[in-house]
Short mmCIF file of C-alpha atoms and ligand atoms in Angstrom, two decimals:
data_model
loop_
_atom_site.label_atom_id
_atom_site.label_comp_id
_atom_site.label_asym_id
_atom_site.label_seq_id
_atom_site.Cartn_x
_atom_site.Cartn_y
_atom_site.Cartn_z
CA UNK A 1 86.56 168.51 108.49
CA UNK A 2 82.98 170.28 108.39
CA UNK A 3 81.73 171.87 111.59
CA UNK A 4 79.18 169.69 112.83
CA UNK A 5 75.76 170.72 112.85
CA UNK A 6 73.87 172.20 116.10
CA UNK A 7 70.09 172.54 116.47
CA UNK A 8 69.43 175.76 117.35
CA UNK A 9 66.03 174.75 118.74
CA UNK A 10 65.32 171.53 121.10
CA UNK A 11 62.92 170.04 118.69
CA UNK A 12 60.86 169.13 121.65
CA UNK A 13 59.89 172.77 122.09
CA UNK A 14 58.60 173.07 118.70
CA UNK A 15 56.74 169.72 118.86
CA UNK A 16 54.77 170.43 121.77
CA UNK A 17 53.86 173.92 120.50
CA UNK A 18 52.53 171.96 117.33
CA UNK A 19 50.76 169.45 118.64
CA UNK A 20 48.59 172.03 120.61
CA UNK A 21 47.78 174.13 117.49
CA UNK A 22 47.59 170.88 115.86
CA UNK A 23 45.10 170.53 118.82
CA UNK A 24 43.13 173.51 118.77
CA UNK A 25 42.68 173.48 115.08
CA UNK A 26 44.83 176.49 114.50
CA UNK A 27 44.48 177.69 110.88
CA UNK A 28 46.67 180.70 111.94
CA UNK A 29 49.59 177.28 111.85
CA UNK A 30 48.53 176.25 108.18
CA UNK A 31 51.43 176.62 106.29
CA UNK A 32 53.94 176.72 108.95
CA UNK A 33 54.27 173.04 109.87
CA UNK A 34 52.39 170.09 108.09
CA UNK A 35 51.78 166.78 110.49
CA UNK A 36 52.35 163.28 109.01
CA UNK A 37 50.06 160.58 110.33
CA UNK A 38 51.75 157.15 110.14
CA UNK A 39 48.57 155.15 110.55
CA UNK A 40 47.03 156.71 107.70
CA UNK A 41 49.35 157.15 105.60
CA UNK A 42 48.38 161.27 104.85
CA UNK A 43 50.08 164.97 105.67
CA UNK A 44 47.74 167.62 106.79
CA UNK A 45 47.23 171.19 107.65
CA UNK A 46 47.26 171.44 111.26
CA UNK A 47 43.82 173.08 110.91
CA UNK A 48 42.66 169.34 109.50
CA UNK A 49 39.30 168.45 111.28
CA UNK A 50 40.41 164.98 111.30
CA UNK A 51 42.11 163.70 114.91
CA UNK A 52 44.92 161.64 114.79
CA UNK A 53 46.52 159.89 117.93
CA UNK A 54 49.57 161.74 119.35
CA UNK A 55 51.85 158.78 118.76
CA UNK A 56 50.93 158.17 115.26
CA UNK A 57 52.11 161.49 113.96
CA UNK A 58 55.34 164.04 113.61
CA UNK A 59 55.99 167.16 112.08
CA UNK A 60 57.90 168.26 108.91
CA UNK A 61 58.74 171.57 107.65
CA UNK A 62 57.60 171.77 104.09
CA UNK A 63 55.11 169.25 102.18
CA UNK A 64 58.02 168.34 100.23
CA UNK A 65 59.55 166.19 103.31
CA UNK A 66 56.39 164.57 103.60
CA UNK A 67 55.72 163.51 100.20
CA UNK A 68 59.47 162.20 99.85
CA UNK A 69 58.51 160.27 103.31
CA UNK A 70 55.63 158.77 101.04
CA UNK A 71 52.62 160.38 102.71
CA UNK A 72 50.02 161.71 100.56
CA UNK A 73 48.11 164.68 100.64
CA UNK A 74 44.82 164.66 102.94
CA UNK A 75 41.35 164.48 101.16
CA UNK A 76 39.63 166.49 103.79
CA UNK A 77 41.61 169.62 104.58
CA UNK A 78 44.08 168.99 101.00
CA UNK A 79 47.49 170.61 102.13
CA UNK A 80 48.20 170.09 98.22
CA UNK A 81 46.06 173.71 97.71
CA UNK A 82 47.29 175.46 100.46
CA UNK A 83 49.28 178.80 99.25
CA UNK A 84 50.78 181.08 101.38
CA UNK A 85 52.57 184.37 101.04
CA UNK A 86 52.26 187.06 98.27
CA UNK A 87 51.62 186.57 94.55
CA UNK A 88 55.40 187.23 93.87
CA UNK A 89 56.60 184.87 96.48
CA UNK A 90 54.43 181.66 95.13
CA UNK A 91 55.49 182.63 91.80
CA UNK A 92 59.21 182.72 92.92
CA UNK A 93 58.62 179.04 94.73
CA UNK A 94 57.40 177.57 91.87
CA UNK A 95 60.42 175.04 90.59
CA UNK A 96 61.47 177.17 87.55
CA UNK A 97 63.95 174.61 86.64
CA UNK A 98 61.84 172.04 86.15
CA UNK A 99 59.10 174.15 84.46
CA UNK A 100 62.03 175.06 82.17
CA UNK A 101 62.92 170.75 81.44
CA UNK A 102 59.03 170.45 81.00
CA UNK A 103 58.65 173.25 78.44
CA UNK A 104 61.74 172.50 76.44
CA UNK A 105 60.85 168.50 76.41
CA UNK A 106 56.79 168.76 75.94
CA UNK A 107 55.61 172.09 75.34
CA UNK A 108 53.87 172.76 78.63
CA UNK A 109 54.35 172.86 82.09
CA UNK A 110 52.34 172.81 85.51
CA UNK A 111 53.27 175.62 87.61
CA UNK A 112 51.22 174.64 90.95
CA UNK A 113 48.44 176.24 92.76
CA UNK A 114 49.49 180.05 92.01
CA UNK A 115 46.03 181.65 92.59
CA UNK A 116 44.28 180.75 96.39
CA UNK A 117 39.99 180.02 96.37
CA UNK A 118 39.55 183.48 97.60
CA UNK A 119 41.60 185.18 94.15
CA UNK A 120 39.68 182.47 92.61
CA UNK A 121 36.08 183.62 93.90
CA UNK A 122 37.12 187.18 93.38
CA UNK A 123 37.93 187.00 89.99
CA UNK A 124 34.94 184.66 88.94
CA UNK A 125 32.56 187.63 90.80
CA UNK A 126 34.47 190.54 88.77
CA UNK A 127 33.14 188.79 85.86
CA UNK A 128 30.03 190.48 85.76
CA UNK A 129 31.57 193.91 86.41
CA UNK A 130 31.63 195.80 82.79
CA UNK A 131 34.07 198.34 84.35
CA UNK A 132 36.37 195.68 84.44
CA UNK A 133 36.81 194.95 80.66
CA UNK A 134 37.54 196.63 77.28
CA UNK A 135 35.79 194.36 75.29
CA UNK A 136 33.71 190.88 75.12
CA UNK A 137 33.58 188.15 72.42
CA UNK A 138 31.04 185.79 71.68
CA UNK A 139 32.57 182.69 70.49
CA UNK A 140 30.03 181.37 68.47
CA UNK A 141 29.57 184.83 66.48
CA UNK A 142 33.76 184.53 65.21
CA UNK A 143 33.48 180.73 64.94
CA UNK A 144 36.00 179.66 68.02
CA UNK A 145 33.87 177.53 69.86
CA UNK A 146 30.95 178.60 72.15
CA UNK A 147 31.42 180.43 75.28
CA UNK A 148 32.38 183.98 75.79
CA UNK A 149 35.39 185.75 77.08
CA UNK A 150 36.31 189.24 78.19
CA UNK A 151 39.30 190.76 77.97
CA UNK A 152 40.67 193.30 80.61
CA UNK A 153 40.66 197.09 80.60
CA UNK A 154 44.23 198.33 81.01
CA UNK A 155 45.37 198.48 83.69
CA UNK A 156 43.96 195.07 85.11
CA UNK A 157 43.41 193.96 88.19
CA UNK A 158 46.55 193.91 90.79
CA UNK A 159 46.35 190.14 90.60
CA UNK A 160 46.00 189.85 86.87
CA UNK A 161 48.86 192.61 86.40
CA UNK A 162 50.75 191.22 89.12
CA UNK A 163 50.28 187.40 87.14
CA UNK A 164 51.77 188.69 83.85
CA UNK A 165 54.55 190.64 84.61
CA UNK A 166 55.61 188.20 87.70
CA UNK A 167 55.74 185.18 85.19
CA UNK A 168 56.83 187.25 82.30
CA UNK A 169 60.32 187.14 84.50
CA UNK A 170 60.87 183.18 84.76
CA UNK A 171 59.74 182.77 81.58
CA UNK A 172 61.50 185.17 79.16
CA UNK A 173 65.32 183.30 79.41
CA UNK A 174 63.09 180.26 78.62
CA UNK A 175 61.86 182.09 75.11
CA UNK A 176 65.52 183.59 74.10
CA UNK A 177 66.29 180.32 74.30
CA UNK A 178 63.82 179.15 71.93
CA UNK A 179 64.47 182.03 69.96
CA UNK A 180 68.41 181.35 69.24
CA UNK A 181 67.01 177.56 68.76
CA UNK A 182 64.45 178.20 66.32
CA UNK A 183 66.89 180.81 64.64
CA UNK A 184 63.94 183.59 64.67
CA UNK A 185 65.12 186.77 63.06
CA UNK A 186 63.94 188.95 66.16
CA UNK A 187 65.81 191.02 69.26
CA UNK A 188 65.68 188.97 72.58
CA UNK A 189 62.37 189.38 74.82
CA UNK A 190 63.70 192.31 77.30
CA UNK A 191 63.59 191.47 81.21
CA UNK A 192 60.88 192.85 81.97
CA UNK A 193 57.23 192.76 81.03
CA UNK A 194 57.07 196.90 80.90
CA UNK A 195 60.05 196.69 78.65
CA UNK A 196 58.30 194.19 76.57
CA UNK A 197 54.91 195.90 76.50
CA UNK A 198 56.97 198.68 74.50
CA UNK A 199 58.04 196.54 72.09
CA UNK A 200 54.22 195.30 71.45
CA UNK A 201 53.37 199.07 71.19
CA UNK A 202 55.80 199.90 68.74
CA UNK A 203 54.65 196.71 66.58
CA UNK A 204 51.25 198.46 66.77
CA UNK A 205 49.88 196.45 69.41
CA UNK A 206 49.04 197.97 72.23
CA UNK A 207 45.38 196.58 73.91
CA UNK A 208 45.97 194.06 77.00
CA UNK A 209 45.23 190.49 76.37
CA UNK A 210 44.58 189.12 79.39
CA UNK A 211 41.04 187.50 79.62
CA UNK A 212 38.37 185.34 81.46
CA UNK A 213 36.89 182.76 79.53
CA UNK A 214 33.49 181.97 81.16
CA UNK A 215 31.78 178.48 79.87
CA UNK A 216 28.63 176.78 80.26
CA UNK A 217 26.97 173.42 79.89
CA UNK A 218 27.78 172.30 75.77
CA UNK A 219 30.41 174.97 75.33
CA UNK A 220 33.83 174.81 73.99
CA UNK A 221 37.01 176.37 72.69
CA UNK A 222 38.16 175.19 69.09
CA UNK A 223 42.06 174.40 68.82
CA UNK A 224 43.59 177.49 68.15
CA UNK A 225 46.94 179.82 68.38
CA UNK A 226 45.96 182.96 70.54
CA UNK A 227 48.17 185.12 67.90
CA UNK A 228 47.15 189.69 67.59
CA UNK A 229 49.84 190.00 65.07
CA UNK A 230 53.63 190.01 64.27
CA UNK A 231 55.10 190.31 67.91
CA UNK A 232 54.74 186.83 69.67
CA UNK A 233 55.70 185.57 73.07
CA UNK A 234 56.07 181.98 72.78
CA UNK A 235 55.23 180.95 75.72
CA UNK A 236 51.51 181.94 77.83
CA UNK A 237 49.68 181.03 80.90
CA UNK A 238 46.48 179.66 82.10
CA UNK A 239 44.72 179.55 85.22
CA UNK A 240 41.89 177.47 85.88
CA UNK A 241 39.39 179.41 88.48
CA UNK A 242 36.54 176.46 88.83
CA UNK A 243 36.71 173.28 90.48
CA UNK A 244 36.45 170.21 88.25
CA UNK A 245 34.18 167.27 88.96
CA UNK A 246 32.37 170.25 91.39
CA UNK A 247 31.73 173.33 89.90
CA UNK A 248 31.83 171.41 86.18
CA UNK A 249 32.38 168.47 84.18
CA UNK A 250 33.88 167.80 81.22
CA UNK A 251 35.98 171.20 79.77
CA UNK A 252 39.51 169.95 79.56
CA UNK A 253 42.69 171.69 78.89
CA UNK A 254 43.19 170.18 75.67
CA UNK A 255 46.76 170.91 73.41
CA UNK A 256 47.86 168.99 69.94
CA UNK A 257 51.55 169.06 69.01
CA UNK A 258 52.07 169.01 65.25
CA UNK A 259 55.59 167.54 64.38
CA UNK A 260 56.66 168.24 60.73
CA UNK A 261 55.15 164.52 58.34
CA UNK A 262 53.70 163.35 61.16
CA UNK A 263 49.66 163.13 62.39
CA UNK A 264 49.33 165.81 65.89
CA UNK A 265 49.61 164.50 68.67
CA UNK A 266 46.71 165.24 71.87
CA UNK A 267 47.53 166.07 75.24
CA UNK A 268 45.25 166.68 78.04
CA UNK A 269 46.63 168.72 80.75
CA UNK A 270 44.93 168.00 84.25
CA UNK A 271 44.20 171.48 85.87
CA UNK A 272 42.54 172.29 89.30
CA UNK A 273 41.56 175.12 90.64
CA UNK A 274 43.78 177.72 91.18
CA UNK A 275 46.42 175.87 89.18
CA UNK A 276 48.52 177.33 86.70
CA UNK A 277 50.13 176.03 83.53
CA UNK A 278 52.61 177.39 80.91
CA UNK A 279 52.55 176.43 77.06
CA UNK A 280 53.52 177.22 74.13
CA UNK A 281 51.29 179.49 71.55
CA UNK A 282 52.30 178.59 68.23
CA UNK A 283 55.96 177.08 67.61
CA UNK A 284 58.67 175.48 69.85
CA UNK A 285 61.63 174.01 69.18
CA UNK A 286 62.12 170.34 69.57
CA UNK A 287 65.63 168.68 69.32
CA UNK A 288 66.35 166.07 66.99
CA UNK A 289 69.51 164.04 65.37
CA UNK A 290 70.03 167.27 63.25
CA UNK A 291 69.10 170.04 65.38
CA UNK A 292 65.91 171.61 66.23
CA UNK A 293 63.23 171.68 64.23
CA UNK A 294 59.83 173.89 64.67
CA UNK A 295 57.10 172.08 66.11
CA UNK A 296 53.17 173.80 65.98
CA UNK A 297 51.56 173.72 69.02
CA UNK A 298 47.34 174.29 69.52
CA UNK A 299 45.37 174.49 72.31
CA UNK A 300 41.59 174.68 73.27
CA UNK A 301 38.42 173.34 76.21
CA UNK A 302 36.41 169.58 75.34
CA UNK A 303 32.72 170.21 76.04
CA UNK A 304 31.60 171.41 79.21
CA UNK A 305 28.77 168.89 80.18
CA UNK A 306 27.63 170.25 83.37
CA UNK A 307 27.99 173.75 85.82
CA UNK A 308 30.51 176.81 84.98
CA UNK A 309 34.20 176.60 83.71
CA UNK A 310 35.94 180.00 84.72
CA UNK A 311 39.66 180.54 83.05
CA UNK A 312 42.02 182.95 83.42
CA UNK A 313 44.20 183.50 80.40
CA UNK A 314 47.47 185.31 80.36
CA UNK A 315 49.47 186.35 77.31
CA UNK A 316 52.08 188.01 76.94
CA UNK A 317 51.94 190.02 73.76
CA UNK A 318 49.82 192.64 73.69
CA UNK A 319 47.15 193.02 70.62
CA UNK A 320 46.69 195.58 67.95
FE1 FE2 B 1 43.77 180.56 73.91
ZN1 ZN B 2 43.82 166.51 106.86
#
């Protein structure tokens, strides 16, 4: 027979204590608690300006609970963006599992809100800082698209580093894995993203590619493979710094799958800020009646119509 479980805390205690941050507005309380208000249907952050009767809500531990309970995320103080904790421990919360089902099935995954307004806002206002960068491309003048990007003076910033080797981790099993399917005459991506940076050097490449890609009204990014030469991580990140439907319009995430005799295939990948995705650069394996088979993958923006569409970009492999 199992022990039987004992509360260590009378929930009481805790509820009280809740209801008066819940109360006061306490932002210091985001994260620890959310409150679900049956009358409305919505979780919040117990900083949430809105004020819901006493009897109409309870507490649950992690937004998880309340979005099994069928609440949905509050429009005004949107418990959906909250992160908490260090860049390594959202990283390490982020359902790697499922990221790993979603990348083998369709190419591309959502990894969540990895990047908080404030690493946002500080990343779109390094933009500007030259110091910052080893070099800048003009779209237009190579024929990608219009727009400019910069790409990051090694070593980049904490966050940036931080970014590509933390998701360099979760995701390298994921490539040996396409690797053995794909049958790709190559050593297995190492552990870790230091490791791996050696192996770009001795391929000759050996400048960081992580970038911002800064847009404006009528720009663009042409469907393309973000490839610097024989080494290859098949898998790379994006994060999206800007708001859509507030800071721009338009710009989508936009992907095409190419399957061998067939017409690609578009996907539009919904982003928000601060929002991560993985996806494949060039070739994945897809598994059919007679094993896997290479399928290309591209990716690129849709027109910005209106304001500023900030990107963060991480790959893996470094260029020559
Ligand atoms: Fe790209
Ligand atoms: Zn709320």
């Amino acid at each position: 027979m199992p022990a039987k479980l004992k509360l260590v805390h009378p929930p009481q205690f805790d509820e009280d204590a809740r209801w008066a941050a819940v109360s006061r507005r306490d932002a210091s309380a985001d994260g620890a608690f959310w409150s679900c208000v049956r009358s409305t249907g919505v979780y919040c952050r117990p900083s949430c300006a809105g004020r819901p009767k006493r009897e109409n809500v309870f507490f649950v531990e992690t937004r998880a609970e309340a979005e099994t309970a069928g609440f949905r995320p509050c429009k005004r103080c949107r418990p959906d963006r909250f992160v908490a904790g260090s860049l390594s421990e959202r990283i390490d919360h982020v359902d790697w599992g499922k990221v790993k089902t979603l990348l083998d099935g369709q190419g591309w995954a959502p990894l969540g809100r990895l990047l908080s307004d404030d690493d946002c806002a500080a990343l779109i206002d390094g933009y500007d800082d030259d110091e910052r960068y080893r070099s800048t491309v003009m779209m237009r003048r190579h024929g990608f698209g219009e727009g400019e990007y910069r790409y990051f003076a090694d070593p980049a910033p904490p966050l940036v580093s931080m970014l590509r080797t933390g998701l360099y981790e979760k995701l390298a099993p994921i490539a040996n894995e396409w690797l053995a399917a794909l049958k790709e005459n190559r050593p297995a991506f190492p552990a870790t993203h230091e490791a791996y940076r050696r192996c770009c050097a001795m391929a000759g490449q050996n400048r960081p590619t992580p970038l911002i890609l800064k847009y404006g009204p009528g720009d663009y990014n042409r469907l393309h493979q973000d490839l610097y030469g024989g080494e290859i991580f098949p898998i790379q990140a994006a994060v999206l710094l800007s708001e859509p439907e507030r800071d721009f319009s338009g710009g989508e995430f936009v992907m095409t799958e190419q399957t061998p005799r067939r017409q690609s295939r578009a996907i539009v990948a919904p982003m928000e800020k601060g929002f991560a995705i993985a996806f494949a650069v060039n070739d994945r394996p897809m598994t059919g009646a007679r094993g896997a088979y290479r399928v290309k993958m591209r990716h690129g923006v849709s027109e910005i119509r209106d304001g500023k569409r900030y990107c963060l970009g991480v790959i893996f492999h470094d260029a020559a």
